[in-house]
Short mmCIF file of C-alpha atoms in Angstrom, two decimals:
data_model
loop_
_atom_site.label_atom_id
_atom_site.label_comp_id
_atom_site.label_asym_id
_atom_site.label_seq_id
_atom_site.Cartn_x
_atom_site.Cartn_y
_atom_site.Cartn_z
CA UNK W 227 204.65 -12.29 41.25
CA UNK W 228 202.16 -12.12 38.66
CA UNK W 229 199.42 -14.45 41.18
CA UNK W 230 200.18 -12.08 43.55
CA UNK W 231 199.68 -8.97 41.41
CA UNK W 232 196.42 -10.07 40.21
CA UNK W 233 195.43 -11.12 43.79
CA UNK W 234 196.16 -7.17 44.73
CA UNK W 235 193.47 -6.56 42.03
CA UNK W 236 190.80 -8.58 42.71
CA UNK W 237 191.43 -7.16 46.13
CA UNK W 238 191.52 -3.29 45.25
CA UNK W 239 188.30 -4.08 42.68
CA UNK W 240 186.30 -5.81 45.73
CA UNK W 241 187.13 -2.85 47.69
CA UNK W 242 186.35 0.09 45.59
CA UNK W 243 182.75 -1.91 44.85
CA UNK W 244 182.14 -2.09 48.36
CA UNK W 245 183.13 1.31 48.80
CA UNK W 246 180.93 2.66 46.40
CA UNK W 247 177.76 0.08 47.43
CA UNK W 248 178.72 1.81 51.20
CA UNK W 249 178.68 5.23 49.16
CA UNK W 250 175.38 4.83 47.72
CA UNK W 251 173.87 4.01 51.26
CA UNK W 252 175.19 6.37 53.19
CA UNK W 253 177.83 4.23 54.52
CA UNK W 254 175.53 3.25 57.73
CA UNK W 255 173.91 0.15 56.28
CA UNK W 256 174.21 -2.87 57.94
CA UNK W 257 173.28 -6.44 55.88
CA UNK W 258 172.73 -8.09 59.35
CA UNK W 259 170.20 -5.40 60.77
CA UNK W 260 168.18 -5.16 57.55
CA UNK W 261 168.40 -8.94 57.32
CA UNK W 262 166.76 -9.04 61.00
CA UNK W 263 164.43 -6.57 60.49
CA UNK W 264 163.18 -7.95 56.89
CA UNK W 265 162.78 -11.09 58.94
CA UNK W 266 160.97 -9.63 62.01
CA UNK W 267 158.47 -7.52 59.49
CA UNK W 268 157.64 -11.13 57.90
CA UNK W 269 157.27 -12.51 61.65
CA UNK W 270 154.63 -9.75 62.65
CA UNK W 271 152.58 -9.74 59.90
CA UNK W 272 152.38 -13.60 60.55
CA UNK W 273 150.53 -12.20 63.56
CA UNK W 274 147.92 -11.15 62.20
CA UNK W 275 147.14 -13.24 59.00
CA UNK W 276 147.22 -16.32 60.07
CA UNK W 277 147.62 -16.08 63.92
CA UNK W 278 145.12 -13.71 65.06
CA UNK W 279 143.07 -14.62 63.15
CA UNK W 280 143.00 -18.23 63.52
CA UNK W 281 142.80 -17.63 67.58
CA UNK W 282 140.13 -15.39 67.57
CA UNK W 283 138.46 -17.49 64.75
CA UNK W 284 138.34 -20.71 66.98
CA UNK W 285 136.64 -18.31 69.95
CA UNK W 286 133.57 -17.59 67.88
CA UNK W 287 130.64 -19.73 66.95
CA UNK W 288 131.13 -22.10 63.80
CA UNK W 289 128.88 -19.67 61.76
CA UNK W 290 130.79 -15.91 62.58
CA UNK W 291 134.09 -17.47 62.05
CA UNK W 292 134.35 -16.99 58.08
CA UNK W 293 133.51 -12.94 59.09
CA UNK W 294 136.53 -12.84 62.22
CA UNK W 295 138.61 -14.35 59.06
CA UNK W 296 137.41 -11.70 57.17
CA UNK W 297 138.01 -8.52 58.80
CA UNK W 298 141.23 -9.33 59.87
CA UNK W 299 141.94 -10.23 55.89
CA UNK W 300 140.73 -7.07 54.96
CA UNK W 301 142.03 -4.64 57.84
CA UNK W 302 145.31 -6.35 56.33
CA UNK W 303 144.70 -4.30 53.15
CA UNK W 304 142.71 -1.56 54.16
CA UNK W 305 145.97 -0.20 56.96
CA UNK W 306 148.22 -0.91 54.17
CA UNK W 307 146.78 1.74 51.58
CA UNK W 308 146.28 3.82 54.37
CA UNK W 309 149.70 3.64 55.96
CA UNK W 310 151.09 4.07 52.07
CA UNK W 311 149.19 6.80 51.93
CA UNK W 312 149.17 9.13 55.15
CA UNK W 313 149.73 7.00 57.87
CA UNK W 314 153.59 7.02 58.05
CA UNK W 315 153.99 10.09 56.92
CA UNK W 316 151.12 11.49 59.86
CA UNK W 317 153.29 8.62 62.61
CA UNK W 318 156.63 9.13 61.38
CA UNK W 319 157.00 11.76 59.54
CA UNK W 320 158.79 15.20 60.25
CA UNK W 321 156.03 17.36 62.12
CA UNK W 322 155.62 18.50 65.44
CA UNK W 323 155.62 16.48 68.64
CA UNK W 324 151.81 16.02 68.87
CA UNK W 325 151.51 14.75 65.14
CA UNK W 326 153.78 14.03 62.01
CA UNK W 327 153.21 16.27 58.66
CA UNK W 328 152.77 15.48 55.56
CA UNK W 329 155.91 15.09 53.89
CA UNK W 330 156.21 11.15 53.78
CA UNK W 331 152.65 11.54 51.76
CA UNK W 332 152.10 8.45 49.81
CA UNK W 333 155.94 7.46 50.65
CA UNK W 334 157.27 10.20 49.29
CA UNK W 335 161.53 10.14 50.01
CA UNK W 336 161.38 6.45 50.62
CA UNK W 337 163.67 4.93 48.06
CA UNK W 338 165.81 2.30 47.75
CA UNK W 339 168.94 4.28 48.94
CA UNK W 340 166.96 5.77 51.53
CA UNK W 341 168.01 5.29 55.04
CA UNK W 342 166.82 5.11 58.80
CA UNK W 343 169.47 4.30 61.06
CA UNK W 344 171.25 1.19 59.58
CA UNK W 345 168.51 -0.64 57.61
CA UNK W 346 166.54 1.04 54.50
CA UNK W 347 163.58 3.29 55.11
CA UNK W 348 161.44 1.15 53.50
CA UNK W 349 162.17 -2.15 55.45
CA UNK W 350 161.55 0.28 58.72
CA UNK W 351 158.20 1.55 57.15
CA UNK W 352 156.92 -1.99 56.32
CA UNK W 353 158.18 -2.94 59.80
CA UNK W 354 155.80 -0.41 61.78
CA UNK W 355 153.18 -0.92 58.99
CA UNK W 356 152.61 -4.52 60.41
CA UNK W 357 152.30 -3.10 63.95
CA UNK W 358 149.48 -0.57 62.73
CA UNK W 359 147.75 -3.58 60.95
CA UNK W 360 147.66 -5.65 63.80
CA UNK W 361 146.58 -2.93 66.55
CA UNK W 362 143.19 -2.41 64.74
CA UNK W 363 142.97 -6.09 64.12
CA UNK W 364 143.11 -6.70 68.06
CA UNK W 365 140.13 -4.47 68.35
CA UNK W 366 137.98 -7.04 66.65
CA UNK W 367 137.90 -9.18 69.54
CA UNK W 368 135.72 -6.49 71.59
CA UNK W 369 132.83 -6.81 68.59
CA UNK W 370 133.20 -9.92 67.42
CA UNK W 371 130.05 -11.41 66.45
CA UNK W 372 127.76 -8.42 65.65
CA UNK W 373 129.71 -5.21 64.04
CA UNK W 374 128.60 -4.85 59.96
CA UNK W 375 131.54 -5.03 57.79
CA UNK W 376 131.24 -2.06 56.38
CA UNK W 377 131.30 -0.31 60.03
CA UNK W 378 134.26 -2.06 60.88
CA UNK W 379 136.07 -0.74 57.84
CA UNK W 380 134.78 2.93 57.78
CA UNK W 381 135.93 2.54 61.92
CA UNK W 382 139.45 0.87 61.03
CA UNK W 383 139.54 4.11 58.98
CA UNK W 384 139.27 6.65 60.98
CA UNK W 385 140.55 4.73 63.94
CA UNK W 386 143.47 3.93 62.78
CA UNK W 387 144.31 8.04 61.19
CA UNK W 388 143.22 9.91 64.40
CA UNK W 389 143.91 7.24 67.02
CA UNK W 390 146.55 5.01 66.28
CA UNK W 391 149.13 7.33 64.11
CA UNK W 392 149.06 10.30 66.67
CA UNK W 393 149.78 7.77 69.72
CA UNK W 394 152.43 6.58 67.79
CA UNK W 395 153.98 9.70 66.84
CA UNK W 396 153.81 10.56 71.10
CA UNK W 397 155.58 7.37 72.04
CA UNK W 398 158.17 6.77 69.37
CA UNK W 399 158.47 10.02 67.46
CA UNK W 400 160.33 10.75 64.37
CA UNK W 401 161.41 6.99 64.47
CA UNK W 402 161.24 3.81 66.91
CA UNK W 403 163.52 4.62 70.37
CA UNK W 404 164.10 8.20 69.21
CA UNK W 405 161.95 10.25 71.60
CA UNK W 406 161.27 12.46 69.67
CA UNK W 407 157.44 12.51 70.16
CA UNK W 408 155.18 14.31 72.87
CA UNK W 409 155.24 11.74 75.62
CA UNK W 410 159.44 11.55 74.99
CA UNK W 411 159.55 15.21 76.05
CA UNK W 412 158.17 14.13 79.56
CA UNK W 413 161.00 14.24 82.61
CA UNK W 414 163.76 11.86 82.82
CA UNK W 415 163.32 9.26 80.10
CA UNK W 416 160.31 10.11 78.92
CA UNK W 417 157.48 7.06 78.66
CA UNK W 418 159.47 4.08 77.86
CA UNK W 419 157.95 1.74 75.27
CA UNK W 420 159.93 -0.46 73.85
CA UNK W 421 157.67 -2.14 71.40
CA UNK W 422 154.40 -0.58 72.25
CA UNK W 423 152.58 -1.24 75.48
CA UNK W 424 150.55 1.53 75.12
CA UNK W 425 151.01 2.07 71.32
CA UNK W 426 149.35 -1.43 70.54
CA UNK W 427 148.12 -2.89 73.50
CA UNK W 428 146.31 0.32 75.52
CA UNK W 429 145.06 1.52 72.48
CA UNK W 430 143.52 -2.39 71.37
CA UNK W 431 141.76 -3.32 74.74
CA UNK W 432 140.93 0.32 75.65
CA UNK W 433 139.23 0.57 72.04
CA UNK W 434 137.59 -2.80 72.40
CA UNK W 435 135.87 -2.22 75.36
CA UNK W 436 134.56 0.53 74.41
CA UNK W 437 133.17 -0.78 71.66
CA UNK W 438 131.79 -3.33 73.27
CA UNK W 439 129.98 -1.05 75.42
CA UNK W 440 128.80 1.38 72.72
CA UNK W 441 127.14 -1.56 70.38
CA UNK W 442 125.75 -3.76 73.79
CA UNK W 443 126.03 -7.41 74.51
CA UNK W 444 125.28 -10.57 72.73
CA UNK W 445 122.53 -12.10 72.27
CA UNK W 446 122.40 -14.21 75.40
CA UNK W 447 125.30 -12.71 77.32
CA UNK W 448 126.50 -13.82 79.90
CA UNK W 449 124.52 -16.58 80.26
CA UNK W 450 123.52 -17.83 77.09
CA UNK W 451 126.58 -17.26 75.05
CA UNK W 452 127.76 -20.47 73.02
CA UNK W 453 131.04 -21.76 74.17
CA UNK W 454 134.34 -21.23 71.26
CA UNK W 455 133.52 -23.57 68.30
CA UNK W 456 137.14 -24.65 67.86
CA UNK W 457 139.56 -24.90 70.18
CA UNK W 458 142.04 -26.66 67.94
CA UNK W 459 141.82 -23.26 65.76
CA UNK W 460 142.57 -21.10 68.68
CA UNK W 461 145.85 -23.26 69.91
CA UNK W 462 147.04 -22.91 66.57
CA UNK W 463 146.79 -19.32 66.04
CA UNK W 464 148.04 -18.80 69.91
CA UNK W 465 151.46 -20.89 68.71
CA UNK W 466 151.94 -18.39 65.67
CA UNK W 467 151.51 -15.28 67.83
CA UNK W 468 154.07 -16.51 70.27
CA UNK W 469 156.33 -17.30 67.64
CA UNK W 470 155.58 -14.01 65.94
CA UNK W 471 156.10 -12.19 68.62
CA UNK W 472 160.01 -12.66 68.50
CA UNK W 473 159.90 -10.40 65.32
CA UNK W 474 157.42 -7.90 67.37
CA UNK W 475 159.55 -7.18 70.45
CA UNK W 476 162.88 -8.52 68.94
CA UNK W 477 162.93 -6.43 66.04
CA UNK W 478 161.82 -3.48 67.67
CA UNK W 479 165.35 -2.89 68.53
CA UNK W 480 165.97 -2.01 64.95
CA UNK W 481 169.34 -4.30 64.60
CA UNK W 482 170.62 -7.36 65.38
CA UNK W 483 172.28 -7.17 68.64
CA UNK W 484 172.23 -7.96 72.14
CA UNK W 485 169.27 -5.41 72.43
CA UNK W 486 167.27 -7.91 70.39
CA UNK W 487 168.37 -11.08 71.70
CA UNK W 488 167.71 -9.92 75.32
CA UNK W 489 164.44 -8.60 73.78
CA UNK W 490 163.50 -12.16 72.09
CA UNK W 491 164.92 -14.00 75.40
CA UNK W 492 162.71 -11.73 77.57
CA UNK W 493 159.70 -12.67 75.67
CA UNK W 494 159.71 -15.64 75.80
CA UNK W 495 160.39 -16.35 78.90
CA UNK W 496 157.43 -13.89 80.04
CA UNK W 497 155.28 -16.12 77.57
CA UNK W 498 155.75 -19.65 79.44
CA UNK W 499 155.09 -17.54 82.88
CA UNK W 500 152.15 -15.87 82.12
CA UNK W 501 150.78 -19.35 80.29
CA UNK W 502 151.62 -21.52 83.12
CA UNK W 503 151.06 -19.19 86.14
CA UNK W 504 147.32 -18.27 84.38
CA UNK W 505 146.70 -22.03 83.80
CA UNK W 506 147.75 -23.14 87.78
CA UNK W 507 145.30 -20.28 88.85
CA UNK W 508 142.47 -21.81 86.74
CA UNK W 509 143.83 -25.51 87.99
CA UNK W 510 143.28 -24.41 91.45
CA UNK W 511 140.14 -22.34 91.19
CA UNK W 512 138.18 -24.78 89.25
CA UNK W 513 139.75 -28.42 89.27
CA UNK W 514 141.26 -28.77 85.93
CA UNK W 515 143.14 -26.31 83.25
CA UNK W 516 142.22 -25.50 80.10
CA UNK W 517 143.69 -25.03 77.05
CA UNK W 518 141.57 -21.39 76.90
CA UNK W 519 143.04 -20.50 80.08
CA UNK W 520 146.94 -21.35 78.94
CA UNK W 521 146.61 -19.39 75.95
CA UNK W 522 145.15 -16.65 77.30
CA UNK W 523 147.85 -16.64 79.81
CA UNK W 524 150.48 -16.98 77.04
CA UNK W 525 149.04 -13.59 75.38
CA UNK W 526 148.95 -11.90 78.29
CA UNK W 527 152.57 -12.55 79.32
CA UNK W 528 153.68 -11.67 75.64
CA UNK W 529 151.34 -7.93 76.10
CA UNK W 530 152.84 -7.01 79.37
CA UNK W 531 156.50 -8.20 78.11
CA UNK W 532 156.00 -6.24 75.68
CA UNK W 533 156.94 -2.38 76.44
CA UNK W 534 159.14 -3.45 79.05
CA UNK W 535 161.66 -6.00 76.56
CA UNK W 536 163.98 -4.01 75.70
CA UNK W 537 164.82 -2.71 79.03
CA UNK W 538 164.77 -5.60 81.67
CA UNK W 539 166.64 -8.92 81.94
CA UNK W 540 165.21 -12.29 82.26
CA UNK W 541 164.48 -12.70 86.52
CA UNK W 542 162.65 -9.12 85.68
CA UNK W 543 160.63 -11.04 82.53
CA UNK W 544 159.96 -14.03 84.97
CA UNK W 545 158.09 -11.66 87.33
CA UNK W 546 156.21 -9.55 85.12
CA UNK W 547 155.50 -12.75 83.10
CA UNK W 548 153.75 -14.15 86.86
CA UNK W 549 152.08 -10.79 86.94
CA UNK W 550 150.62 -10.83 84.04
CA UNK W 551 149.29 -14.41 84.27
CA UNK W 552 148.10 -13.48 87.51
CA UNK W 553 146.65 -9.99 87.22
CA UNK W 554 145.04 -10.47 83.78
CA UNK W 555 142.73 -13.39 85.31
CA UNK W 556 141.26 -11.82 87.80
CA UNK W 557 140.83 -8.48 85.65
CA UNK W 558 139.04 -11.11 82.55
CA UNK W 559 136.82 -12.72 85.65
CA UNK W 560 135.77 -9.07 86.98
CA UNK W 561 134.95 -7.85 83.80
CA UNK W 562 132.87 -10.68 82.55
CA UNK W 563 131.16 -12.15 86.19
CA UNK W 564 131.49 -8.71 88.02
CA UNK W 565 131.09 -5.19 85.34
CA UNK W 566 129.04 -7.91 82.44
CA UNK W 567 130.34 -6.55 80.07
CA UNK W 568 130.61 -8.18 76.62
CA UNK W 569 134.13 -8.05 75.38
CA UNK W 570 133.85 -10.84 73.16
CA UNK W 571 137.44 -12.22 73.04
CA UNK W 572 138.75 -10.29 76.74
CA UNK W 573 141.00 -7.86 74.57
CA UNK W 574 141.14 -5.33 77.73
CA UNK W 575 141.74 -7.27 80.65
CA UNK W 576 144.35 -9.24 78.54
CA UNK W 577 145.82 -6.33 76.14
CA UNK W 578 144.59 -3.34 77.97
CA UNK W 579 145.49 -4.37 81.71
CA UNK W 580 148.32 -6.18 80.46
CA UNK W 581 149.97 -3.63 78.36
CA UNK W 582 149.34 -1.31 81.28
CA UNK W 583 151.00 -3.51 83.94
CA UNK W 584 153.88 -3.72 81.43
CA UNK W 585 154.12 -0.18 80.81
CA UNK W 586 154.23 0.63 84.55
CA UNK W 587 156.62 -2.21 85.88
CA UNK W 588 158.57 -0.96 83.25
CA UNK W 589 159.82 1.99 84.88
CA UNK W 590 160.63 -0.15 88.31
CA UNK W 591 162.62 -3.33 86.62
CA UNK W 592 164.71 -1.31 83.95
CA UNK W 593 166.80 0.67 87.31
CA UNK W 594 170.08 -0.24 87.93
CA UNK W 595 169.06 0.25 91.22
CA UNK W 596 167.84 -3.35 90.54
CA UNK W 597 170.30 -4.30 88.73
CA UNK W 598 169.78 -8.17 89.01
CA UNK W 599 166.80 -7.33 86.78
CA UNK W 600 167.99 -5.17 83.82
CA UNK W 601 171.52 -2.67 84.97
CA UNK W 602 171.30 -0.64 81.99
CA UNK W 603 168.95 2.59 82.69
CA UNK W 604 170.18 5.30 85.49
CA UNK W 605 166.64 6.12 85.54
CA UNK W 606 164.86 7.43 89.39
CA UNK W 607 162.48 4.75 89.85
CA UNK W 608 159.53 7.24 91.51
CA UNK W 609 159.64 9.66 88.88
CA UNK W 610 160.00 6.94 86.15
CA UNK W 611 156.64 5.27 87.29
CA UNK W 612 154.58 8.12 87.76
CA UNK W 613 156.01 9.27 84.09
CA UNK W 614 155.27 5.57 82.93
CA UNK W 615 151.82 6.04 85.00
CA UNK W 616 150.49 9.33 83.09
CA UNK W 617 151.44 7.98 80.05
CA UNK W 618 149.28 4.80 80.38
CA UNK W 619 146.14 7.51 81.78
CA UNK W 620 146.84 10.02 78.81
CA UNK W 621 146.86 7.13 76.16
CA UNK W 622 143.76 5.35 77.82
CA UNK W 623 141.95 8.40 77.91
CA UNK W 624 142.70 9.89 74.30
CA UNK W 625 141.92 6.52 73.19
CA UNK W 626 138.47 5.93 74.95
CA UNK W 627 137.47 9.52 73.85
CA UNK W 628 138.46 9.02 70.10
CA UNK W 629 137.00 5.45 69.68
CA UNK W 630 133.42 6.71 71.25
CA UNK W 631 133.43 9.74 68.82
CA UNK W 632 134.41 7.50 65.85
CA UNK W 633 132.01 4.65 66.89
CA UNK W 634 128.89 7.58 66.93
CA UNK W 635 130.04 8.76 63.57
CA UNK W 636 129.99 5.26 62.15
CA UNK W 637 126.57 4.55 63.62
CA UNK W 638 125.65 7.71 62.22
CA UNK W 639 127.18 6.74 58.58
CA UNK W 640 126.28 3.14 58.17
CA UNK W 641 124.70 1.39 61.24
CA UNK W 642 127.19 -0.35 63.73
CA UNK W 643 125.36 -3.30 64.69
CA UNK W 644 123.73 -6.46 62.87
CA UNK W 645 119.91 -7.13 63.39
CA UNK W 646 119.26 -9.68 65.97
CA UNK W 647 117.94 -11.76 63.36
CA UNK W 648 121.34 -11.33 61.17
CA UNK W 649 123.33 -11.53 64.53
CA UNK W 650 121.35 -15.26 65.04
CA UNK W 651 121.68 -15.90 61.16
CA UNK W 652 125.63 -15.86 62.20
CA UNK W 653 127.86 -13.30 59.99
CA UNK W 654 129.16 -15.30 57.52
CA UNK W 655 126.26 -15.96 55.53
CA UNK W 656 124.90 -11.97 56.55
CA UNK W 657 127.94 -10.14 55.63
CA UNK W 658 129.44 -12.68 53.03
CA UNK W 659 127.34 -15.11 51.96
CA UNK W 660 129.46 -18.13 52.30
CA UNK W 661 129.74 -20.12 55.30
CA UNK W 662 132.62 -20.38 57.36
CA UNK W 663 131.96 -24.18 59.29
CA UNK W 664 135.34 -26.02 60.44
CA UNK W 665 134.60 -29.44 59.97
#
């Protein structure tokens, strides 16, 4: 009797701690959602530093590398402070539906019994923090090469406050799924976006190109423009951002569920189409595949997966995963042999086209009138993609508009461009004087 007494105890004790632990958090946390979510933030930000930057670092020549390093590195830092802050508070805080306020200034109400949803505030701020760190970081890509560092800060800036953070604030609102923002108030569903087709991958390639166009060409380009320096660099970083990319689209579902397995499943499976339908295209076309071409392919199947993962099943990520392989080619071919213009690294016709093609086959695979692609959204499918089809226009628009202004002011500020002496020089010695050669 007296085991068994002190058994009852132990067992009242446990549960009045975990009553009051429950208590103190609202009752709505969940260990297994802020587990997933603390992983997935640790995922993304692998992204970026090393896997962004490592793939776009092996696409340069041997003496800009050091500076692709670089900015990525220090867009790492410079988003953070900014997101800390204004930047949350302007994407997520309380506001209006065009733009949050100011009342999440500098983090202000995120504490450690803070809550959003079932996972702490601050694991859901960190989370989007890596997503504004690596949107900015795509943009590199478009300059590579030529862009002073102290333009592509004072642009990261700006870009990232009056760009980035409003588009946000449309698309996912007071928080991630919640609709709350402008283009959630549209008819039906509103613009769906699961993990941010337009958000991250629009708003990259659109701003890329147009950077590309506002600060010219290359030295050389097209025809004299050195080959990538490393290869071995890129296939590296490409393997991070795929594996990455499980935290980016599966932990945009903001628990650990079915939502987020389907999401990671999706993903992948998008991934290995795009890669191997983009490298067969090039096999074809031109005799032999490269290693370029099947990591190009990979990132475009993981952009156009992207807003459309948490709403299709996997025959519906097998098609847009084709798609994107298929569509993204052609659109990096036009762009380059066709338009000439010098997007270093192809950020729109991979990101931009990509995240666009996602955004719109979106709103055709997530019906349940084809249900042997997703059966979970009651959605009309020709009002969902014309919705899904403004919302792409609007964001490409805002986005092109904003990045021109901010490029002008820049120019006006500090000088965007590199002589053509410092641009031949190579930016590593120019901007940091250290060299950057892979060996």
């Amino acid at each position: 009797m007296g085991g068994s007494m002190k058994t009852l105890l132990r067992a009242v004790i446990a549960t009045a701690l975990l009553a009051g632990c429950a208590a103190a958090y609202g009752d709505t946390l969940d260990s297994g959602d802020s587990a997933w979510i603390l992983t997935s933030t640790a995922l993304v930000l692998f992204m970026t530093i090393p896997g962004l930057s490592l793939f776009y670092g092996g696409l340069v020549r041997s003496n800009s590398v050091l500076s692709v390093l670089m900015q990525c590195f220090a867009i790492t830092c410079l988003v953070t402070i900014l997101w800390l802050i204004i930047g949350y508070s302007l994407a997520f805080g309380d506001g209006n539906n065009v733009i949050g306020g100011l009342g999440k200034f500098l983090f202000n109400g995120v504490t450690e019994d803070s809550m959003s949803g079932t996972i702490p505030e601050s694991s859901f701020a960190a989370f989007q923090l890596t997503f504004a760190i690596i949107t900015p970081a795509l943009i590199v890509g478009g300059f590579a090469e030529r862009m002073r560092f102290s333009a592509v800060l004072l642009f990261t800036t700006f870009w990232s406050l009056l760009v980035y953070a409003p588009i946000a604030h449309w698309v996912w609102g007071g928080g991630l799924l919640s609709g709350d923002g402008w283009f959630g108030d549209w008819f039906g569903a509103g613009v769906m976006d699961f993990a941010g087709g337009t958000v991250v991958h629009i708003t990259a390639g659109t701003a890329a190109v147009v950077a590309a166009m506002v600060l010219g060409p290359r030295r050389g380009f097209p025809s004299h423009v050195q080959p990538p320096h490393n290869m071995t660099l890129t296939v590296a970083g490409a393997a991070m951002l795929w594996v990455g990319w499980f935290g980016f689209n599966g932990g945009s579902a903001l628990a650990a569920n079915g939502d987020a397995a389907m999401a990671l499943t999706v993903t992948h499976i998008s991934a290995a189409a795009g890669a191997f339908t983009w490298l067969l295209i090039e096999w074809m076309r031109y005799g032999k595949p490269s290693a370029l071409g099947a990591v190009t392919g990979m990132v475009a199947g993981l952009g156009t997966i992207t807003p459309a993962s948490g709403y299709v099943g996997p025959a519906g990520a097998l098609i847009i995963g084709i798609s994107a392989g298929t569509v993204c080619f052609f659109a990096t071919n036009f762009m380059k042999q066709k338009l000439k213009i010098d997007d270093s690294l192809d950020v729109f016709p991979v990101h931009a086209v990509g995240g666009a093609l996602g955004t719109i086959l979106t709103g055709l695979f997530a019906s349940t009138a084809l249900g042997v692609f997703s059966g979970q959204h009651e959605i009309s499918i020709p009002s969902q993609l014309g919705v899904q089809a403004l919302g792409v226009a609007v964001t490409l628009g805002y986005t092109a508009l904003g990045t021109f202004i901010i490029l002008k002011v820049t120019n006006a500020l500090v000088g965007n461009r590199v002589s053509d002496e410092e641009e031949t020089e190579g930016l590593d010695l120019v901007s940091h004087n250290e060299r950057g050669y892979i060996l």
